[in-house]
mmCIF file of C-alpha atoms in Angstrom:
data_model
loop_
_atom_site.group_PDB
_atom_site.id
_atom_site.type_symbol
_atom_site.label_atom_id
_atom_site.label_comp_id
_atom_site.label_asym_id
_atom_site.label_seq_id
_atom_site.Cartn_x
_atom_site.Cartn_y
_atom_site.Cartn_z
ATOM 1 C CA UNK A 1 0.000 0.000 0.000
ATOM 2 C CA UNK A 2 3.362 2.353 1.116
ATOM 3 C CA UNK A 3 4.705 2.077 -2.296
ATOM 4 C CA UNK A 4 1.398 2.397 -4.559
ATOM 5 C CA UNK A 5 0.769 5.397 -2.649
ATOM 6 C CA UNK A 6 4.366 7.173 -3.698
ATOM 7 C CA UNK A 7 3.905 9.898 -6.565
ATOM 8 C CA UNK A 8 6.296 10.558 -8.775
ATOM 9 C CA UNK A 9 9.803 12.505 -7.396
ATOM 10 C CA UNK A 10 8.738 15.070 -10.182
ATOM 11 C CA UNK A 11 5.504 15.926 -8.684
ATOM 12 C CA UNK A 12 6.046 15.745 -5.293
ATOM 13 C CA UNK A 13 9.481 18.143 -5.707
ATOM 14 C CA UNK A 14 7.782 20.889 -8.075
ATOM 15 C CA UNK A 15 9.181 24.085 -6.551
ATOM 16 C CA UNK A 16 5.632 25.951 -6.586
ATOM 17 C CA UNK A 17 4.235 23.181 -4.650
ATOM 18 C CA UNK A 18 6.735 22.668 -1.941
ATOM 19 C CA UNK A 19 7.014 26.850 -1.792
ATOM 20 C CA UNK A 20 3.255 27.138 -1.058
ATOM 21 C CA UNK A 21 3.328 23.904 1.512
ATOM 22 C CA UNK A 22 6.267 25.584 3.214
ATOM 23 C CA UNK A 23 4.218 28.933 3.483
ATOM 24 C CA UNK A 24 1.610 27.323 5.053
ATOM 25 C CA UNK A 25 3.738 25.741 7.650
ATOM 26 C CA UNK A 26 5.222 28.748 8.333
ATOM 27 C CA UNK A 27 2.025 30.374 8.798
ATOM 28 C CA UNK A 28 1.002 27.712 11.771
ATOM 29 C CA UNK A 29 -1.535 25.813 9.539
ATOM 30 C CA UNK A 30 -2.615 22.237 10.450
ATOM 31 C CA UNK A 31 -1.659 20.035 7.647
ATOM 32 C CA UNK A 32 -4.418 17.043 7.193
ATOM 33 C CA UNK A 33 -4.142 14.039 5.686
ATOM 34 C CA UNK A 34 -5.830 14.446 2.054
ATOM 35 C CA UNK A 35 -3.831 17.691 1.201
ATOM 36 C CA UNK A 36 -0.838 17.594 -0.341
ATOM 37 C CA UNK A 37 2.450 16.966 0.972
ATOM 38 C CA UNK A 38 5.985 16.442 -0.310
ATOM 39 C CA UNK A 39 6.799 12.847 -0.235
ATOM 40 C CA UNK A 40 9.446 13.763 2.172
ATOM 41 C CA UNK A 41 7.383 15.000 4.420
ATOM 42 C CA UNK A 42 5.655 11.960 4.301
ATOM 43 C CA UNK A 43 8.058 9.586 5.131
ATOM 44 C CA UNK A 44 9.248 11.714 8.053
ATOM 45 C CA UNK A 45 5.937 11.549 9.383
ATOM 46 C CA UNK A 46 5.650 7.438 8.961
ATOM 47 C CA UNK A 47 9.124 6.732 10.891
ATOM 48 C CA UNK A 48 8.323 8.959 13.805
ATOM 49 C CA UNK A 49 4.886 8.163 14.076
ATOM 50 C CA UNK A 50 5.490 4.526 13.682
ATOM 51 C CA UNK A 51 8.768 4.497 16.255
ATOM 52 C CA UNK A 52 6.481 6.828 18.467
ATOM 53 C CA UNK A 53 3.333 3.510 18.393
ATOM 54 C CA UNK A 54 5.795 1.080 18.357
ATOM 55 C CA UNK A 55 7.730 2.743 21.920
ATOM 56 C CA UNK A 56 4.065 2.643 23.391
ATOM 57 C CA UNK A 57 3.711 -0.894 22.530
ATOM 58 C CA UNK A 58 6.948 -2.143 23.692
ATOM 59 C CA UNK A 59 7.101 -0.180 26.315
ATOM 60 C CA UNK A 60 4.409 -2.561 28.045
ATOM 61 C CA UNK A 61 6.522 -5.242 28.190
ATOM 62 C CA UNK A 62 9.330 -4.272 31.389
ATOM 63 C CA UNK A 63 6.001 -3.288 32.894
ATOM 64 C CA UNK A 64 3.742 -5.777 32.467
ATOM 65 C CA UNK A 65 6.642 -8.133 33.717
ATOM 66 C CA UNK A 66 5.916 -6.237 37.730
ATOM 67 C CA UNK A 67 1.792 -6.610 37.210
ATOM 68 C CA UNK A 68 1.834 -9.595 39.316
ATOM 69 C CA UNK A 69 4.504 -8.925 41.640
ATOM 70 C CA UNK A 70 3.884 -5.323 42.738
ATOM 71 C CA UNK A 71 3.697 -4.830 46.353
ATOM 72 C CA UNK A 72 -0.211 -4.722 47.116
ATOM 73 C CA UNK A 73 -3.117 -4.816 45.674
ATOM 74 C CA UNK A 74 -3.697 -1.011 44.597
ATOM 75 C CA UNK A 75 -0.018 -0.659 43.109
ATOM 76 C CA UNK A 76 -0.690 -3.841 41.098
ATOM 77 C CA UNK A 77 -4.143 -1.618 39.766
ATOM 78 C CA UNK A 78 -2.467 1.170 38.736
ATOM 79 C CA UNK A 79 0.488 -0.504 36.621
ATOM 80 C CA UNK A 80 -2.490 -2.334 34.892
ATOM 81 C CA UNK A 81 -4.236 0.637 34.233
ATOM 82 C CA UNK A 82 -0.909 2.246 33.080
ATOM 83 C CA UNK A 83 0.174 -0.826 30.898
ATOM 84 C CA UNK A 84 -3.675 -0.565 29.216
ATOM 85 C CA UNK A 85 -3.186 3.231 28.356
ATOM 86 C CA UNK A 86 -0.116 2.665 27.130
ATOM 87 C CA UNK A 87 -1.705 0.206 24.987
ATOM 88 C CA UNK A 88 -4.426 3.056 23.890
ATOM 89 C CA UNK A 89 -1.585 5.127 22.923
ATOM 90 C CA UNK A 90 -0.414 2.872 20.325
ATOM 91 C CA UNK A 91 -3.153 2.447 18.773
ATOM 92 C CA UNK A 92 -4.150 6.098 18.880
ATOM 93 C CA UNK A 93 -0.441 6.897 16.928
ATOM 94 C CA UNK A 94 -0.929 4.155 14.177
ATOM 95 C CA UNK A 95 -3.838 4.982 13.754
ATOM 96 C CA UNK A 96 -2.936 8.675 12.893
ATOM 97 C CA UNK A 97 0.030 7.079 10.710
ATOM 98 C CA UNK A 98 -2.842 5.174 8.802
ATOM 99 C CA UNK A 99 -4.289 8.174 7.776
ATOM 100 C CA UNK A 100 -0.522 8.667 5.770
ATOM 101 C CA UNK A 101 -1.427 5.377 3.860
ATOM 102 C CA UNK A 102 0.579 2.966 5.609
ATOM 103 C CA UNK A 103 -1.396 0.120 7.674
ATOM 104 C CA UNK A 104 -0.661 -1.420 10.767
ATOM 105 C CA UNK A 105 0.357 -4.474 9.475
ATOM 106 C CA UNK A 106 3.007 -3.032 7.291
ATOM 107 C CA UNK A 107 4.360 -1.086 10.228
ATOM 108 C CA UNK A 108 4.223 -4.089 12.618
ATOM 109 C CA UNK A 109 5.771 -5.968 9.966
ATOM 110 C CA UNK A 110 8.781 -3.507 9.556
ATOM 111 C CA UNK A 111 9.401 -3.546 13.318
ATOM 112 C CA UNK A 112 9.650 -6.882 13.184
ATOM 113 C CA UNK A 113 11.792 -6.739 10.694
ATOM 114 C CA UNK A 114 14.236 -4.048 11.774
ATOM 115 C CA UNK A 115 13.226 -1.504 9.672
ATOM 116 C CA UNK A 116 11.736 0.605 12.332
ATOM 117 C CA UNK A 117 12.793 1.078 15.392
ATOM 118 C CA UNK A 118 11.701 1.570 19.433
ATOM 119 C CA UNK A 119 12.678 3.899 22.180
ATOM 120 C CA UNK A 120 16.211 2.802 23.170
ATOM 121 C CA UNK A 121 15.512 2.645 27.077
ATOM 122 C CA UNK A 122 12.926 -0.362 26.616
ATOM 123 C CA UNK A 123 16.288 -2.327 25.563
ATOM 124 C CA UNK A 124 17.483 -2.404 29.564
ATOM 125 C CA UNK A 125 15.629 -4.749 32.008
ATOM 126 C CA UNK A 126 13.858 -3.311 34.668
ATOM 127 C CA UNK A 127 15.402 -5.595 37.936
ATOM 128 C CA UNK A 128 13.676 -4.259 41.180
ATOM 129 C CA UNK A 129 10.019 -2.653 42.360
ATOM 130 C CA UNK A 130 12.396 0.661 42.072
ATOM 131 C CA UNK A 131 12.668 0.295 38.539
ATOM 132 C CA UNK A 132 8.828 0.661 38.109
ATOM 133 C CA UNK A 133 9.144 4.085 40.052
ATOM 134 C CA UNK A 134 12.158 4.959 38.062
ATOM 135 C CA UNK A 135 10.728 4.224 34.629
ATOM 136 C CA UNK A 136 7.307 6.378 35.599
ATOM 137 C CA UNK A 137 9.795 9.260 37.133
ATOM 138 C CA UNK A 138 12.393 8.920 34.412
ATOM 139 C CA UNK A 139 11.291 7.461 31.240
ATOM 140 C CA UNK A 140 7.903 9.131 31.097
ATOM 141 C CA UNK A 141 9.195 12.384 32.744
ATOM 142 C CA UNK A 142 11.597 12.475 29.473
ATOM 143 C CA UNK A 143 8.327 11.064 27.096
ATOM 144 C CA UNK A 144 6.700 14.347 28.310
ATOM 145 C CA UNK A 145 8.796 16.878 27.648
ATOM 146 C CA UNK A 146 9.407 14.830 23.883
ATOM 147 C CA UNK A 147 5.513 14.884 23.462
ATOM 148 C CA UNK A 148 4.241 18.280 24.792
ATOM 149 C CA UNK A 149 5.350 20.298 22.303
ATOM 150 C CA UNK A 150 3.901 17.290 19.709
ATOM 151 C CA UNK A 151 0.626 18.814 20.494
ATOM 152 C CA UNK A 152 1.402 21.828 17.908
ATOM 153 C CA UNK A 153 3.185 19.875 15.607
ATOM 154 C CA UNK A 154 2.019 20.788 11.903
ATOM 155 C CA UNK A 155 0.756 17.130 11.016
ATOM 156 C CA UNK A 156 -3.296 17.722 12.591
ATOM 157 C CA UNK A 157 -4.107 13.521 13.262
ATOM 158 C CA UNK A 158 -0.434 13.511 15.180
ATOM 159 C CA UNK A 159 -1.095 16.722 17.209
ATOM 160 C CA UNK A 160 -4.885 15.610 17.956
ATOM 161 C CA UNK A 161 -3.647 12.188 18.953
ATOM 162 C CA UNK A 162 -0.788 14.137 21.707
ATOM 163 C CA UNK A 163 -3.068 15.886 23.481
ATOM 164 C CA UNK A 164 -4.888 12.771 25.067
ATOM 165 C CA UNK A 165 -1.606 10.800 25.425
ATOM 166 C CA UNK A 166 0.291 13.776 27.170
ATOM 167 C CA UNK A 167 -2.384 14.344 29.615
ATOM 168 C CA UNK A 168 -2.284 10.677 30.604
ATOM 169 C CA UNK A 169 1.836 10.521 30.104
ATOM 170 C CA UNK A 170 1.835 13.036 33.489
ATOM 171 C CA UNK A 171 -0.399 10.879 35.241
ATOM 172 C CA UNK A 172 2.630 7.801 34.692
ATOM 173 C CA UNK A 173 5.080 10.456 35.876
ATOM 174 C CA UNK A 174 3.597 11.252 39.219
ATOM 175 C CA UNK A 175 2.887 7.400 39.468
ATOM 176 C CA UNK A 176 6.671 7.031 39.022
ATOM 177 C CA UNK A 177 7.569 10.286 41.104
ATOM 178 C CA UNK A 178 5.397 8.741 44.444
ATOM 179 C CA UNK A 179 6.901 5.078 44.054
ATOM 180 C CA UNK A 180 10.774 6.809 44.306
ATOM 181 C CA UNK A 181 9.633 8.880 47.142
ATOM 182 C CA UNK A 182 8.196 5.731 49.203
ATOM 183 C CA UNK A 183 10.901 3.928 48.462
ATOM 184 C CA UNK A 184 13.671 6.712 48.969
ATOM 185 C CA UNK A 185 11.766 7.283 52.431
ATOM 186 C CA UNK A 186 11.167 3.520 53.615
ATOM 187 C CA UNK A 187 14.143 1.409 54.729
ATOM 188 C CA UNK A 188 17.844 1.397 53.921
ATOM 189 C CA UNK A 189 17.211 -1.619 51.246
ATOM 190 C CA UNK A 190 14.788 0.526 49.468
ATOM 191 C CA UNK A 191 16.802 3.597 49.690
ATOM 192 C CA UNK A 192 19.407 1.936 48.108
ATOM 193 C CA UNK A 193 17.118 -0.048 45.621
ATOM 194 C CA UNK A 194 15.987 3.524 44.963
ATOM 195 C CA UNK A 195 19.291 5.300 44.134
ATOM 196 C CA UNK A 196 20.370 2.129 42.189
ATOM 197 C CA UNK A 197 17.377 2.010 39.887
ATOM 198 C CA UNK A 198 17.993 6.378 39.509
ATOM 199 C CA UNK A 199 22.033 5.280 38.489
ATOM 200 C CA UNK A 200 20.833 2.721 35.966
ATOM 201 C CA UNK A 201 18.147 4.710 34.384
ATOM 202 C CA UNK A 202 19.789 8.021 34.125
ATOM 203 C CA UNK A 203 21.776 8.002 31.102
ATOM 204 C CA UNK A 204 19.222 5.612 29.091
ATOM 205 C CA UNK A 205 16.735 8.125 29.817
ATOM 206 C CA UNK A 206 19.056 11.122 28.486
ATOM 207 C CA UNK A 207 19.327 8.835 25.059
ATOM 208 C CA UNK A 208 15.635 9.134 25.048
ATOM 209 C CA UNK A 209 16.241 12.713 23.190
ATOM 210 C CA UNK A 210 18.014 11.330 20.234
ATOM 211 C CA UNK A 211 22.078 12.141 20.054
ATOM 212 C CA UNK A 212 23.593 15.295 20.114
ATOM 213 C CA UNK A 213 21.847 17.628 17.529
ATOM 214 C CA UNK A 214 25.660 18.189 15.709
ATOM 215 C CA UNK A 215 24.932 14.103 14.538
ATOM 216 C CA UNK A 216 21.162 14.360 14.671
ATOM 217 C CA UNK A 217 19.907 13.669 10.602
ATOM 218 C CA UNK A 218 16.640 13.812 10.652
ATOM 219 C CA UNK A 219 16.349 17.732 13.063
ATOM 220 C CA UNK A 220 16.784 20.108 10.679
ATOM 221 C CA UNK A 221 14.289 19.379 8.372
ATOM 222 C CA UNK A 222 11.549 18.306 10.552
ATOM 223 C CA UNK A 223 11.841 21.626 12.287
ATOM 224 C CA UNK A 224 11.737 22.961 9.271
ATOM 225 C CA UNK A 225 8.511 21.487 8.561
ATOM 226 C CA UNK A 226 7.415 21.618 12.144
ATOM 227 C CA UNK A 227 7.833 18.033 12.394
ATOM 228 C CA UNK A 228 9.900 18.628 15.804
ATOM 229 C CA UNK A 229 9.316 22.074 17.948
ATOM 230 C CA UNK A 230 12.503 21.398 19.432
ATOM 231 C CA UNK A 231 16.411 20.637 18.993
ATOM 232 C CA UNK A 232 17.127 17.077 20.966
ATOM 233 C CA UNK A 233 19.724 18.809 23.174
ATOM 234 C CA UNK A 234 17.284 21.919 24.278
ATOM 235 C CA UNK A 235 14.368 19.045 25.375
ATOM 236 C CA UNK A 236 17.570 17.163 27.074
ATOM 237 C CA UNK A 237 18.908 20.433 28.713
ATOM 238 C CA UNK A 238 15.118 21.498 29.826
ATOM 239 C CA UNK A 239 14.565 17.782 31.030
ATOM 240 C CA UNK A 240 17.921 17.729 33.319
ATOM 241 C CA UNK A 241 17.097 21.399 34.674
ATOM 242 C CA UNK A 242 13.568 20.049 35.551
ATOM 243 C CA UNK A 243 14.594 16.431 37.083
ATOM 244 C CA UNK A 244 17.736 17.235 39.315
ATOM 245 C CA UNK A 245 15.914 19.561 41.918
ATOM 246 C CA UNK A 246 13.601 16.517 42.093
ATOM 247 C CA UNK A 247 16.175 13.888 42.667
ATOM 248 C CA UNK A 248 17.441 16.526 45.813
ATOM 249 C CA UNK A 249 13.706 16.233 46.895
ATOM 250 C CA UNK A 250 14.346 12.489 47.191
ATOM 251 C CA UNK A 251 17.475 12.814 49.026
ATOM 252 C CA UNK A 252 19.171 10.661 45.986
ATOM 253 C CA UNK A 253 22.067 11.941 43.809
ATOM 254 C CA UNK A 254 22.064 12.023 40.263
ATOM 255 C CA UNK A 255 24.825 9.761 39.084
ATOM 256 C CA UNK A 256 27.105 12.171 37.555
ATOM 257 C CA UNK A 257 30.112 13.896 39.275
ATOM 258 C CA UNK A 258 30.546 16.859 36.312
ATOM 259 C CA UNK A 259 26.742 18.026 37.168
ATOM 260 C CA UNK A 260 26.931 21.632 38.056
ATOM 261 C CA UNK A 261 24.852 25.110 38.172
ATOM 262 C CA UNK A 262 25.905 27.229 35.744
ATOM 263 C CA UNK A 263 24.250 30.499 36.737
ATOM 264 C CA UNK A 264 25.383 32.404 32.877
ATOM 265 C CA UNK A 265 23.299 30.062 31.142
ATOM 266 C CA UNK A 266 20.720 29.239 34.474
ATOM 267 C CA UNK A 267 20.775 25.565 33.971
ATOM 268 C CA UNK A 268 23.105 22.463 34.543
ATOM 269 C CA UNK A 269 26.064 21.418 32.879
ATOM 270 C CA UNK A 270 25.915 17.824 32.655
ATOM 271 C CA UNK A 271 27.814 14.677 31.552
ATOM 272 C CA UNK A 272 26.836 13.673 27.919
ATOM 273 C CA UNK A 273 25.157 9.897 27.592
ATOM 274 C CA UNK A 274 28.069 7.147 26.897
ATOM 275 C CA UNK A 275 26.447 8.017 22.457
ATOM 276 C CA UNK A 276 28.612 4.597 21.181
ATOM 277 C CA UNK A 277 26.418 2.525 23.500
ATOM 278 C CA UNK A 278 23.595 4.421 22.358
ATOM 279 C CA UNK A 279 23.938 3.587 19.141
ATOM 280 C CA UNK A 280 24.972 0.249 19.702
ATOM 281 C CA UNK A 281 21.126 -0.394 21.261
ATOM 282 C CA UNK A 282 19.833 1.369 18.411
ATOM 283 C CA UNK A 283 21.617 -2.028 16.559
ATOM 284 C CA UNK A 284 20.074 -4.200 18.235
ATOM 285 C CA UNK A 285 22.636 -5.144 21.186
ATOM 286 C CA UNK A 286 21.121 -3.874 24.213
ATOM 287 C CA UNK A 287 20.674 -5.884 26.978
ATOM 288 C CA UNK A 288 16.958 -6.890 25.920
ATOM 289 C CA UNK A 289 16.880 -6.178 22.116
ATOM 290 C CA UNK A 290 16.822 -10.043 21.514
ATOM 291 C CA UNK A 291 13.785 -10.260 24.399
ATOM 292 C CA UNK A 292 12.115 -7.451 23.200
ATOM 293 C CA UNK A 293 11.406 -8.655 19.660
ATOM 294 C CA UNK A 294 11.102 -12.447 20.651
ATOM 295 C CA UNK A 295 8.151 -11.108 22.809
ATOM 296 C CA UNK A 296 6.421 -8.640 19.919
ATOM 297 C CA UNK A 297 7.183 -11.625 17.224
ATOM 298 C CA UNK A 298 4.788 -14.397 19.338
ATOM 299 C CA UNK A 299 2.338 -11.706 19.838
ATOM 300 C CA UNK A 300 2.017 -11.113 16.066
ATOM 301 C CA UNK A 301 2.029 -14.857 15.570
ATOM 302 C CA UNK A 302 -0.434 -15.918 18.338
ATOM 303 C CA UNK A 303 -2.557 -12.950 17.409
ATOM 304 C CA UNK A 304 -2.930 -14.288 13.831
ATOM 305 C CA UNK A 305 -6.081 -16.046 14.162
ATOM 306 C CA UNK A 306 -7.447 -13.075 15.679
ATOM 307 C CA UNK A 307 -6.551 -10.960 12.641
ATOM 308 C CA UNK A 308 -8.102 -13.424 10.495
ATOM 309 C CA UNK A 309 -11.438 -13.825 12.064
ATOM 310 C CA UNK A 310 -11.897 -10.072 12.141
ATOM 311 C CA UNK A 311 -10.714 -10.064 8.364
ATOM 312 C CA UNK A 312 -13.712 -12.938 7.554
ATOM 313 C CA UNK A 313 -15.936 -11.199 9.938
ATOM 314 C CA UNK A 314 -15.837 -8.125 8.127
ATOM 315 C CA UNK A 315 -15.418 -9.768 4.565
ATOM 316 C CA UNK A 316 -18.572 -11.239 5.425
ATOM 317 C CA UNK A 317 -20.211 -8.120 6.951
ATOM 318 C CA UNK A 318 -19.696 -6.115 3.238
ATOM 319 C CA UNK A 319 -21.125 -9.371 1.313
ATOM 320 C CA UNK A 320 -24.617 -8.898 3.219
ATOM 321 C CA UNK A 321 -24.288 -5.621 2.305
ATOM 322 C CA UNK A 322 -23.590 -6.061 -1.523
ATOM 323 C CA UNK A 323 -26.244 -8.637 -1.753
ATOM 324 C CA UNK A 324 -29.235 -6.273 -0.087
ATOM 325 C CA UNK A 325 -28.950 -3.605 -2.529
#
């Protein structure tokens, strides 16, 4: 479907076109799916729309691995009912890439593949109760300040489909936030669980931004096209000015000795991620790449009868219909 939907390079480059598409963009318009777009645009769209679902989706899995062995009964609720939106999310993001004229299928098919990719922090394994409060805190802390400015991105299905998912995102991060405080405030194990799950977490959740914007590709062009609102490193600067006071709230340090004020630019000067691991993960040799896709491969192959049925079902559904008129 991808490919029959391509136009022709000529078209979709004509210099009027892509002028008058720019102007709009400029001028704060919504773009929607039926007008015209350069194929470029397009495609830009697809791969961080797709890697967006396809985070949600995966994301589920370190979680839904602590369902049945959180502490008590009401923490063991509200993982499920963050696990389930997180589930909603995906299917609210491929549905809006849909609407670009790729299906589901074809996206699930290329993650499966390796063609598209997931957040790099759902490669490390989430070892301790702390982790749970560290991946709310952390992870979806940095998934916020990503997604927030998502909600005026110039695509209209993508921006529509933020504004739901950030307002629930913040809910996950004061899940997180409370879990690190009753731990950091309960015994000396779970102190010490607590700061250990903060020193694991807090460079993976630094390479949630993407890598340095002077070996970012993709930036400059989608803020051009107000893909992206903002440069990886200003979202990664505004998310370590935000999330150090809190770690000092917690009484837990931040696991990097070059972290300072710097009162000329009034933020932190921080330690840059460990970017050849990074990109190693991206490769697929994390500690739980291998896991990761073992798990999503069994769903798509256990769910295939599923598929199926609802493919005769509504096969069957259009025939009545055909034959009544």
């Amino acid at each position: 479907m991808y490919a029959q939907m391509v136009k022709s390079e000529a078209t979709q480059d004509d210099p009027a076109k892509l002028a008058a598409f720019q102007a709009r963009i400029d001028a704060g318009e919504k773009v929607e799916p039926k007008d015209w777009m350069p194929e470029g645009y397009r495609k830009t769209l697809i791969r961080q729309i797709g890697q967006h679902a396809h985070s949600e989706i995966v994301g589920q899995l370190p979680e839904g691995n602590w369902i049945t062995r959180a502490p008590t009964l009401e923490r063991k609720a509200i993982l499920l009912a963050k696990v389930q939106d997180e589930a909603g999310h995906g299917l609210y993001l491929y549905g809006a890439a849909e609407t670009l004229g790729v299906s589901r299928d074809e996206m699930t098919e290329m993650l499966l593949d390796g063609r598209m990719k997931y957040s790099s922090i759902f490669n490390y394994p989430t070892l301790t109760w702390a982790d749970m409060g560290a991946v709310g805190w952390l992870v979806d802390g940095a998934a916020i300040m990503n997604q927030v400015p998502l909600q005026r991105t110039s695509f209209g299905p993508y921006a529509r489909a933020m504004v739901r998912i950030c307002k629930e995102e913040s809910f996950h991060q004061r899940q997180g936030f409370d879990i690190m405080m009753k731990m950091a405030g309960g015994t000396p194990a779970q102190r010490r669980m607590a700061q250990n799950a903060l020193d694991r977490f807090w460079f993976p959740a630094l390479m949630m931004f993407g890598p340095s914007d002077k070996d970012s590709v993709h930036s400059a062009q989608s803020m051009a096209w107000k893909i992206k609102m903002n440069t990886n490193d200003e979202l990664r600067q505004k998310f370590v000015d935000q999330t150090v006071p809190q770690a000092e709230y917690l009484g837990l340090t931040v696991p990097d000795d070059t972290l300072a004020w710097n009162e000329a630019k009034g933020g932190y000067d921080f330690a840059e991620p460990d970017w050849a691991e990074f990109f190693d993960v991206l490769k697929g040799n994390g500690p739980c790449n291998v896991d990761r896709l073992e798990a999503r491969n069994k769903a798509w192959d256990d769910g295939a009868w599923v598929r199926d049925a609802l493919m005769a079902h509504a096969e069957k559904h259009a025939n009545r219909e055909v034959a009544a008129e």
